[in-house]
Amino acid sequence: MKNIAPQLPAEQYEKNFAELHPPFTYNSALIEANRCLYCYDSPCMKACPTHIDISTFIKKIASENLLGSAKTILQSNWVALTCAKACPVKVLCEGACVYNNKDEKPIEIGRLQRFAIDNYFAKGMPPLFRKAKKKGKTIGIVGSGPAGLACGAELAILGYDVTIYESSDIPGGLNTWGIAPYKLRREDSLKEVELVKSFGVEIKTGVMIGKTIQVDELLKKHDAVFLGVGLGESPQLSLPGEELSGVIGALEFIEKVKTENWKNVQVGKKVAVIGAGNTSIDAATESKRLGAEQVFILYRRSNIEMSAYDFEYDLAKKDGIVFHFLTSPKKIIGDKFVEGIECIKMKLGEPDIKGKRKPVPITGSEFILPVDMVIKAIGQETKSNFLNSISGLTIDDEGCVVVDQESYQTTNPKIFAGGDCINGGKEVVNAAHDGKRAAHGIDKYLTNK
Ligand code: SF4
């Protein structure tokens, strides 16, 4: 990179990456829990993809039964700490809270969930669940992200021997490597990994399925296989200059930030992030918090069409990120290093097949934005090459594995799948739900229920 932002003092990094939402104190949690109306129809519970019994866990906090509260939460969601901290609660449970209809602040469900689960981990994960009698069958799980962990934990409780195969040396998948540290620290994700291991689930790290071991071998070794492989790389922009030093994929960048070795993560003085989804916002705000002087988000449509949540957009604006809407990159400029990005202004034309208005370039509106770094954040591709190599699977036009919506069984009866590899990229909480449901699909399959 030509112009690298200078390192910050260590305490500045800590400040910049401090948690966005600090934990409740004991008293403040009780006060908040006592505000809950324990609605009989719990719209909050319906809005949660894992259907946590929210009013019950909050009631247990109010009555100071914190372990009981944690049990209620974990019964529905094995990665409840990650979800408490990283879920878009404003559009899920808290967005559905009846207090919104009264023009009052909704119950802070995410922070209360965190309060109960933090206490559970602080108490050393006392046993809350009884495992079923051993079934004498083994399940192989590919990927230790939220779907794999949830599936593994549930299967272990159901009496199965479970081995999770993880390509990285540190397990946890997206929870460990893909969530901005001011939302979730790596240590939080690793606590959930330890919880799953405490049920007897074995996690083999550094194992690349398809290279170190083939899926066929897993199918011979195990009675069923669950695929929770997530998504792959950021797609190519196919722009001239993409090979220059200073161009990086958003996930690769976020992974570096997640090492928490912040002083060694290089960031340009001026950064352009291409795309306007939630990952783009993470990459942009992380760049700013690492010391970048100016960070731009370039998006070819307007703020109405962007996929980032409103609260993410607000966070980015608070961090001083500059948005260039209706702007498309044409060329990355530089000799060896990125020196700028040539953009063209767009206008919105007719809607495409998905109903999104198509951006149309405005002739002669090109301009150059001087930047030192370009972060590609235009989504992620599925691991379609890997998935296509597995016999008997059906892969749809989007590159996702086709599964039965109830059992999560693929068109290869011995293989089940869940999480981003079946939906193309949703929230952690969706993956946690898929993993748990798939565990029951596997149980049904193996017990001929
Ligand atoms: Fe409590 Fe709000 Fe859920 Fe009602 S909707 S049970 S008030 S959190």
Coordinates of C-alpha atoms and ligand atoms in Angstrom, one line a residue:
M1 CA 0.0 0.0 0.0
K2 CA 1.3 3.4 -0.8
N3 CA -0.1 5.5 2.0
I4 CA -0.6 3.5 5.2
A5 CA -2.5 5.1 8.1
P6 CA -0.1 5.5 11.0
Q7 CA -0.4 3.1 14.0
L8 CA -2.5 4.3 16.9
P9 CA -1.6 4.1 20.6
A10 CA -2.7 0.7 22.1
E11 CA -5.3 2.4 24.3
Q12 CA -6.9 4.1 21.3
Y13 CA -7.4 0.8 19.6
E14 CA -9.1 -0.6 22.7
K15 CA -11.3 2.5 22.8
N16 CA -12.2 2.3 19.1
F17 CA -13.0 -1.4 19.3
A18 CA -14.8 -1.2 22.7
E19 CA -18.2 -2.9 22.8
L20 CA -21.0 -0.9 21.3
H21 CA -23.5 -2.0 23.9
P22 CA -22.0 -2.4 27.4
P23 CA -23.5 -5.2 29.6
F24 CA -26.2 -4.5 32.2
T25 CA -25.3 -4.3 35.8
Y26 CA -27.2 -6.7 38.1
N27 CA -29.6 -4.0 39.2
S28 CA -30.2 -2.5 35.8
A29 CA -30.9 -6.0 34.4
L30 CA -33.5 -6.6 37.1
I31 CA -35.1 -3.2 36.4
E32 CA -35.3 -3.8 32.7
A33 CA -36.6 -7.4 33.2
N34 CA -39.4 -6.0 35.4
R35 CA -40.5 -3.7 32.6
C36 CA -41.5 -6.7 30.5
L37 CA -45.2 -7.2 30.2
Y38 CA -44.9 -11.0 29.7
C39 CA -47.3 -10.8 26.8
Y40 CA -49.4 -13.9 26.4
D41 CA -48.8 -14.0 22.6
S42 CA -45.1 -12.9 22.8
P43 CA -44.6 -11.2 19.5
C44 CA -40.9 -11.0 20.3
M45 CA -40.7 -14.8 20.5
K46 CA -42.4 -15.2 17.1
A47 CA -39.9 -12.7 15.6
C48 CA -36.9 -14.6 16.8
P49 CA -35.9 -17.2 14.2
T50 CA -34.9 -19.6 17.0
H51 CA -38.2 -18.8 18.9
I52 CA -36.5 -18.4 22.2
D53 CA -39.2 -18.2 24.9
I54 CA -38.3 -14.6 25.6
S55 CA -41.0 -13.7 28.1
T56 CA -40.0 -16.8 30.2
F57 CA -36.3 -16.1 30.2
I58 CA -36.9 -12.4 31.1
K59 CA -39.3 -13.5 33.9
K60 CA -36.6 -15.7 35.3
I61 CA -34.2 -12.8 35.3
A62 CA -36.7 -10.7 37.2
S63 CA -37.1 -13.5 39.8
E64 CA -33.2 -13.8 39.9
N65 CA -33.2 -17.3 38.6
L66 CA -30.3 -16.6 36.2
L67 CA -29.3 -20.2 35.5
G68 CA -33.0 -21.0 34.8
S69 CA -33.0 -18.1 32.4
A70 CA -29.9 -19.3 30.6
K71 CA -31.4 -22.8 30.3
T72 CA -34.6 -21.4 28.7
I73 CA -32.4 -19.5 26.2
L74 CA -30.0 -22.3 25.4
Q75 CA -32.9 -24.8 24.9
S76 CA -33.6 -22.8 21.7
N77 CA -30.3 -21.4 20.7
W78 CA -26.8 -22.9 21.3
V79 CA -25.0 -19.7 20.2
A80 CA -27.1 -17.4 22.3
L81 CA -24.2 -15.1 23.4
T82 CA -23.2 -14.4 19.8
C83 CA -26.9 -13.8 18.9
A84 CA -27.4 -11.5 22.0
K85 CA -24.5 -9.4 20.8
A86 CA -24.6 -9.6 17.1
C87 CA -28.3 -10.2 16.1
P88 CA -30.1 -7.3 14.4
V89 CA -32.5 -7.2 17.4
K90 CA -34.0 -3.9 16.2
V91 CA -35.5 -5.7 13.3
L92 CA -36.1 -9.0 15.0
C93 CA -37.3 -9.5 18.7
E94 CA -36.9 -5.9 19.9
G95 CA -38.5 -4.6 16.7
A96 CA -41.6 -6.8 17.5
C97 CA -41.8 -5.8 21.2
V98 CA -45.3 -4.3 22.0
Y99 CA -43.7 -1.3 23.6
N100 CA -43.0 0.0 20.1
N101 CA -46.7 0.4 19.6
K102 CA -46.9 2.5 22.8
D103 CA -44.1 4.8 21.6
E104 CA -41.9 3.6 24.4
K105 CA -38.5 2.0 24.3
P106 CA -38.7 -1.7 23.6
I107 CA -37.4 -4.2 26.1
E108 CA -33.7 -4.6 25.6
I109 CA -34.0 -8.3 24.9
G110 CA -30.5 -8.7 23.4
R111 CA -28.8 -7.2 26.5
L112 CA -30.9 -9.2 28.9
Q113 CA -30.1 -12.4 27.0
R114 CA -26.5 -11.5 27.2
F115 CA -26.8 -10.8 30.9
A116 CA -28.2 -14.4 31.5
I117 CA -25.6 -16.1 29.3
D118 CA -22.7 -14.0 30.6
N119 CA -23.6 -15.2 34.0
Y120 CA -23.8 -18.8 32.9
F121 CA -20.3 -18.7 31.4
A122 CA -19.0 -16.7 34.5
K123 CA -20.3 -19.5 36.7
G124 CA -18.3 -22.0 34.6
M125 CA -21.1 -23.5 32.5
P126 CA -22.8 -25.6 35.2
P127 CA -24.6 -28.6 33.6
L128 CA -28.1 -27.7 32.7
F129 CA -28.9 -30.4 30.2
R130 CA -29.1 -34.1 30.5
K131 CA -27.8 -36.1 27.5
A132 CA -30.0 -38.9 26.2
K133 CA -28.7 -42.5 26.3
K134 CA -26.0 -43.2 23.7
K135 CA -27.5 -44.1 20.3
G136 CA -24.3 -45.8 19.0
K137 CA -24.2 -43.7 15.9
T138 CA -21.8 -41.1 14.7
I139 CA -22.3 -37.9 12.8
G140 CA -19.7 -35.9 10.9
I141 CA -20.2 -32.1 10.7
V142 CA -18.4 -30.0 8.2
G143 CA -17.8 -26.5 9.5
S144 CA -17.8 -25.2 13.1
G145 CA -19.7 -22.0 12.4
P146 CA -23.1 -21.4 14.1
A147 CA -25.0 -24.0 12.1
G148 CA -22.3 -26.7 12.7
L149 CA -22.1 -25.9 16.4
A150 CA -25.9 -25.8 16.9
C151 CA -26.3 -29.1 15.1
G152 CA -23.4 -30.7 17.0
A153 CA -24.7 -29.6 20.4
E154 CA -28.2 -30.8 19.7
L155 CA -27.1 -34.1 18.4
A156 CA -24.8 -34.7 21.4
I157 CA -27.8 -34.0 23.7
L158 CA -29.8 -36.5 21.6
G159 CA -27.2 -39.2 22.3
Y160 CA -25.0 -39.1 19.1
D161 CA -21.2 -39.1 18.9
V162 CA -20.3 -36.0 16.9
T163 CA -17.1 -34.9 15.2
I164 CA -16.9 -31.4 13.7
Y165 CA -14.3 -30.9 11.0
E166 CA -13.0 -27.3 10.7
S167 CA -10.6 -26.0 8.1
S168 CA -9.3 -23.1 10.3
D169 CA -7.0 -23.7 13.3
I170 CA -9.4 -21.7 15.5
P171 CA -13.0 -22.9 15.5
G172 CA -16.2 -20.9 15.5
G173 CA -16.5 -20.0 11.8
L174 CA -18.2 -16.7 11.1
N175 CA -18.8 -16.1 14.8
T176 CA -15.0 -16.2 15.5
W177 CA -13.8 -14.6 12.3
G178 CA -16.5 -12.5 10.6
I179 CA -18.2 -10.3 13.2
A180 CA -16.9 -6.8 13.9
P181 CA -15.0 -6.9 17.3
Y182 CA -17.0 -4.0 18.7
K183 CA -20.1 -6.3 18.4
L184 CA -18.5 -9.6 19.3
R185 CA -15.1 -10.5 20.6
R186 CA -13.4 -13.7 19.5
E187 CA -13.3 -14.9 23.1
D188 CA -17.1 -14.8 23.2
S189 CA -17.4 -17.1 20.2
L190 CA -14.8 -19.5 21.7
K191 CA -16.9 -19.7 24.9
E192 CA -19.7 -21.1 22.8
V193 CA -17.3 -23.5 21.2
E194 CA -16.3 -24.7 24.7
L195 CA -19.9 -25.2 25.6
V196 CA -20.5 -27.4 22.6
K197 CA -17.3 -29.4 23.4
S198 CA -18.5 -29.8 27.0
F199 CA -21.3 -32.1 25.6
G200 CA -18.6 -34.4 24.2
V201 CA -18.5 -33.0 20.7
E202 CA -15.0 -33.4 19.2
I203 CA -13.7 -30.6 17.0
K204 CA -10.9 -31.4 14.6
T205 CA -9.3 -28.2 13.4
G206 CA -7.1 -27.7 10.4
V207 CA -9.0 -30.3 8.4
M208 CA -10.0 -29.2 4.9
I209 CA -12.8 -31.3 3.6
G210 CA -12.3 -32.0 0.0
K211 CA -8.5 -31.8 0.5
T212 CA -7.4 -33.4 3.8
I213 CA -10.4 -35.8 3.8
Q214 CA -13.0 -36.4 1.0
V215 CA -16.7 -36.2 1.7
D216 CA -17.0 -39.8 0.5
E217 CA -14.7 -40.9 3.4
L218 CA -16.8 -39.0 5.9
L219 CA -19.9 -40.7 4.5
K220 CA -18.2 -44.1 5.1
K221 CA -17.1 -43.1 8.5
H222 CA -20.3 -41.6 9.8
D223 CA -24.0 -42.5 9.8
A224 CA -24.9 -39.1 8.6
V225 CA -23.1 -35.9 7.6
F226 CA -24.2 -32.3 8.1
L227 CA -22.8 -29.5 5.9
G228 CA -22.5 -26.1 7.6
V229 CA -19.8 -24.8 5.3
G230 CA -21.0 -21.2 5.1
L231 CA -20.0 -19.1 2.1
G232 CA -16.7 -18.6 0.2
E233 CA -14.8 -15.7 -1.1
S234 CA -15.9 -12.2 -2.2
P235 CA -16.5 -12.4 -5.9
Q236 CA -14.3 -10.6 -8.4
L237 CA -15.2 -7.1 -9.3
S238 CA -13.8 -7.7 -12.8
L239 CA -12.4 -4.2 -12.9
P240 CA -9.1 -3.1 -14.4
G241 CA -6.6 -2.6 -11.5
E242 CA -8.2 -5.3 -9.2
E243 CA -4.8 -7.0 -8.9
L244 CA -3.1 -3.9 -7.5
S245 CA -1.6 -3.9 -4.0
G246 CA -4.2 -2.4 -1.6
V247 CA -7.2 -4.2 -3.0
I248 CA -8.6 -6.7 -0.5
G249 CA -11.9 -8.7 0.0
A250 CA -14.0 -7.5 3.0
L251 CA -14.0 -10.9 4.7
E252 CA -10.2 -11.2 4.4
F253 CA -9.9 -7.7 5.9
I254 CA -12.4 -8.4 8.7
E255 CA -10.6 -11.7 9.6
K256 CA -7.4 -9.7 10.0
V257 CA -9.1 -7.3 12.3
K258 CA -10.6 -10.2 14.3
T259 CA -7.0 -11.4 15.2
E260 CA -7.2 -8.3 17.5
N261 CA -3.6 -7.6 16.7
W262 CA -4.7 -4.2 15.5
K263 CA -1.4 -2.4 15.2
N264 CA -0.3 -5.0 12.6
V265 CA -3.4 -4.6 10.4
Q266 CA -2.5 -2.3 7.6
V267 CA -5.2 0.2 6.5
G268 CA -4.9 2.9 3.9
K269 CA -5.1 6.6 4.8
K270 CA -8.0 6.8 2.3
V271 CA -10.2 3.8 1.8
A272 CA -13.0 3.0 -0.6
V273 CA -15.4 0.2 0.3
I274 CA -17.4 -1.1 -2.7
G275 CA -20.9 -2.3 -1.8
A276 CA -23.5 -1.2 0.8
G277 CA -24.5 -4.3 2.8
N278 CA -23.9 -4.9 6.5
T279 CA -20.5 -6.4 5.8
S280 CA -19.5 -3.2 3.9
I281 CA -20.5 -1.2 6.9
D282 CA -18.4 -3.4 9.2
A283 CA -15.4 -3.1 6.8
A284 CA -15.8 0.7 6.6
T285 CA -16.2 1.4 10.3
E286 CA -13.3 -1.0 11.1
S287 CA -11.1 0.8 8.7
K288 CA -12.0 4.1 10.4
R289 CA -11.4 2.7 13.8
L290 CA -8.0 1.4 12.7
G291 CA -7.0 4.9 11.9
A292 CA -8.0 5.6 8.2
E293 CA -8.4 9.3 7.7
Q294 CA -11.2 9.0 5.2
V295 CA -13.4 6.1 4.3
F296 CA -15.9 6.1 1.4
I297 CA -18.7 3.6 0.6
L298 CA -19.5 3.4 -3.0
Y299 CA -22.9 2.0 -4.0
R300 CA -24.4 2.0 -7.5
R301 CA -28.0 2.4 -6.2
S302 CA -29.4 4.8 -3.6
N303 CA -29.7 4.5 0.2
I304 CA -33.3 3.2 -0.3
E305 CA -32.1 0.1 -2.1
M306 CA -29.0 -0.7 0.0
S307 CA -29.2 -3.9 2.1
A308 CA -27.5 -2.5 5.2
Y309 CA -29.8 -2.1 8.2
D310 CA -30.8 1.4 9.2
F311 CA -28.9 1.1 12.5
E312 CA -25.7 0.0 10.6
Y313 CA -26.1 3.0 8.3
D314 CA -26.5 5.3 11.4
L315 CA -23.4 3.7 13.0
A316 CA -21.3 4.3 9.8
K317 CA -22.5 7.9 9.6
K318 CA -21.6 8.4 13.2
D319 CA -18.1 7.1 12.4
G320 CA -17.8 9.7 9.7
I321 CA -18.0 7.3 6.7
V322 CA -18.8 9.2 3.5
F323 CA -21.4 7.5 1.3
H324 CA -21.3 7.9 -2.5
F325 CA -24.7 6.6 -3.6
L326 CA -25.5 6.1 -7.3
T327 CA -21.8 5.7 -7.9
S328 CA -20.2 2.7 -9.6
P329 CA -16.5 2.0 -9.8
K330 CA -15.0 1.8 -13.3
K331 CA -11.3 1.3 -12.8
I332 CA -8.8 1.0 -9.9
I333 CA -6.0 3.3 -10.7
G334 CA -2.3 2.8 -9.8
D335 CA 1.0 1.5 -11.0
K336 CA 1.8 -1.1 -8.4
F337 CA -0.2 0.2 -5.5
V338 CA -3.8 1.6 -5.4
E339 CA -3.8 5.4 -6.0
G340 CA -7.4 6.1 -6.8
I341 CA -10.6 4.7 -8.1
E342 CA -12.4 6.0 -11.2
C343 CA -16.1 6.1 -10.7
I344 CA -19.1 7.0 -12.8
K345 CA -22.4 8.5 -11.5
M346 CA -25.5 6.4 -12.0
K347 CA -29.3 7.0 -12.2
L348 CA -32.0 4.5 -11.5
G349 CA -33.8 3.1 -14.5
E350 CA -36.5 0.4 -14.9
P351 CA -36.9 -2.3 -12.2
D352 CA -35.1 -5.6 -13.0
I353 CA -36.6 -9.1 -12.5
K354 CA -36.2 -8.9 -8.8
G355 CA -38.0 -5.5 -8.8
K356 CA -34.8 -3.5 -8.0
R357 CA -34.5 -0.4 -10.2
K358 CA -31.5 -1.0 -12.5
P359 CA -28.7 1.6 -12.2
V360 CA -27.8 3.2 -15.5
P361 CA -24.5 5.1 -16.0
I362 CA -24.7 8.8 -16.7
T363 CA -22.4 9.5 -19.7
G364 CA -19.6 11.9 -19.0
S365 CA -20.0 11.8 -15.2
E366 CA -16.8 10.0 -14.5
F367 CA -14.6 11.3 -11.6
I368 CA -11.6 10.1 -9.7
L369 CA -11.5 9.5 -6.0
P370 CA -8.0 9.4 -4.6
V371 CA -7.7 6.3 -2.3
D372 CA -4.9 4.0 -1.1
M373 CA -7.0 0.9 -0.4
V374 CA -10.1 -0.7 -2.0
I375 CA -12.2 -3.2 0.0
K376 CA -14.5 -5.4 -2.1
A377 CA -17.7 -6.0 -0.2
I378 CA -20.2 -7.0 -2.9
G379 CA -21.3 -10.2 -1.1
Q380 CA -19.9 -13.6 -1.0
E381 CA -20.1 -16.6 -3.3
T382 CA -21.3 -20.0 -2.2
K383 CA -18.7 -22.8 -2.2
S384 CA -20.3 -24.1 -5.3
N385 CA -17.2 -26.0 -6.6
F386 CA -16.9 -27.9 -3.4
L387 CA -20.7 -28.5 -3.2
N388 CA -20.9 -29.6 -6.8
S389 CA -18.2 -32.1 -6.1
I390 CA -20.4 -34.0 -3.6
S391 CA -22.3 -36.8 -5.2
G392 CA -26.1 -36.7 -4.9
L393 CA -26.5 -33.0 -3.9
T394 CA -28.7 -30.7 -5.8
I395 CA -27.4 -27.1 -6.1
D396 CA -29.8 -24.4 -7.2
D397 CA -29.1 -21.5 -9.6
E398 CA -27.8 -19.3 -6.7
G399 CA -25.2 -22.0 -5.8
C400 CA -27.1 -23.1 -2.7
V401 CA -27.7 -26.6 -1.5
V402 CA -31.3 -27.7 -1.9
V403 CA -32.8 -29.2 1.3
D404 CA -36.1 -30.4 2.5
Q405 CA -37.5 -27.5 4.5
E406 CA -38.6 -29.6 7.4
S407 CA -35.7 -32.1 7.8
Y408 CA -32.9 -30.2 6.2
Q409 CA -32.1 -33.4 4.3
T410 CA -30.4 -32.9 0.9
T411 CA -31.1 -35.0 -2.2
N412 CA -28.3 -37.3 -0.9
P413 CA -30.3 -38.9 2.0
K414 CA -27.2 -39.3 4.2
I415 CA -26.3 -35.6 3.9
F416 CA -28.1 -32.7 5.7
A417 CA -27.2 -29.0 5.4
G418 CA -28.0 -25.7 7.0
G419 CA -26.9 -22.1 7.4
D420 CA -25.5 -19.8 4.7
C421 CA -24.8 -22.7 2.3
I422 CA -28.6 -23.3 1.9
N423 CA -29.8 -19.7 2.1
G424 CA -27.0 -17.7 0.4
G425 CA -26.2 -15.7 3.5
K426 CA -28.5 -14.7 6.4
E427 CA -28.0 -14.0 10.0
V428 CA -26.2 -16.1 12.6
V429 CA -29.5 -16.8 14.3
N430 CA -30.9 -18.3 11.1
A431 CA -27.9 -20.6 10.9
A432 CA -28.3 -21.6 14.6
H433 CA -31.9 -22.5 13.9
D434 CA -31.1 -24.5 10.8
G435 CA -28.4 -26.5 12.7
K436 CA -30.8 -27.4 15.5
R437 CA -33.6 -28.3 13.2
A438 CA -31.2 -30.4 11.0
A439 CA -30.1 -32.3 14.1
H440 CA -33.7 -33.4 14.6
G441 CA -34.0 -34.2 10.9
I442 CA -30.9 -36.5 11.3
D443 CA -32.3 -38.1 14.4
K444 CA -35.6 -38.8 12.6
Y445 CA -33.7 -40.3 9.6
L446 CA -31.5 -42.5 11.8
T447 CA -34.2 -43.7 14.1
N448 CA -36.8 -44.2 11.3
K449 CA -39.2 -42.1 13.3
Ligands
SF4_1 FE1 -41.8 -8.5 27.0 FE2 -41.8 -6.9 24.8 FE3 -41.8 -9.6 24.5 FE4 -44.0 -8.3 25.5 S1 -43.2 -8.2 23.4 S2 -43.1 -10.3 26.2 S3 -43.1 -6.7 26.6 S4 -40.2 -8.3 25.4

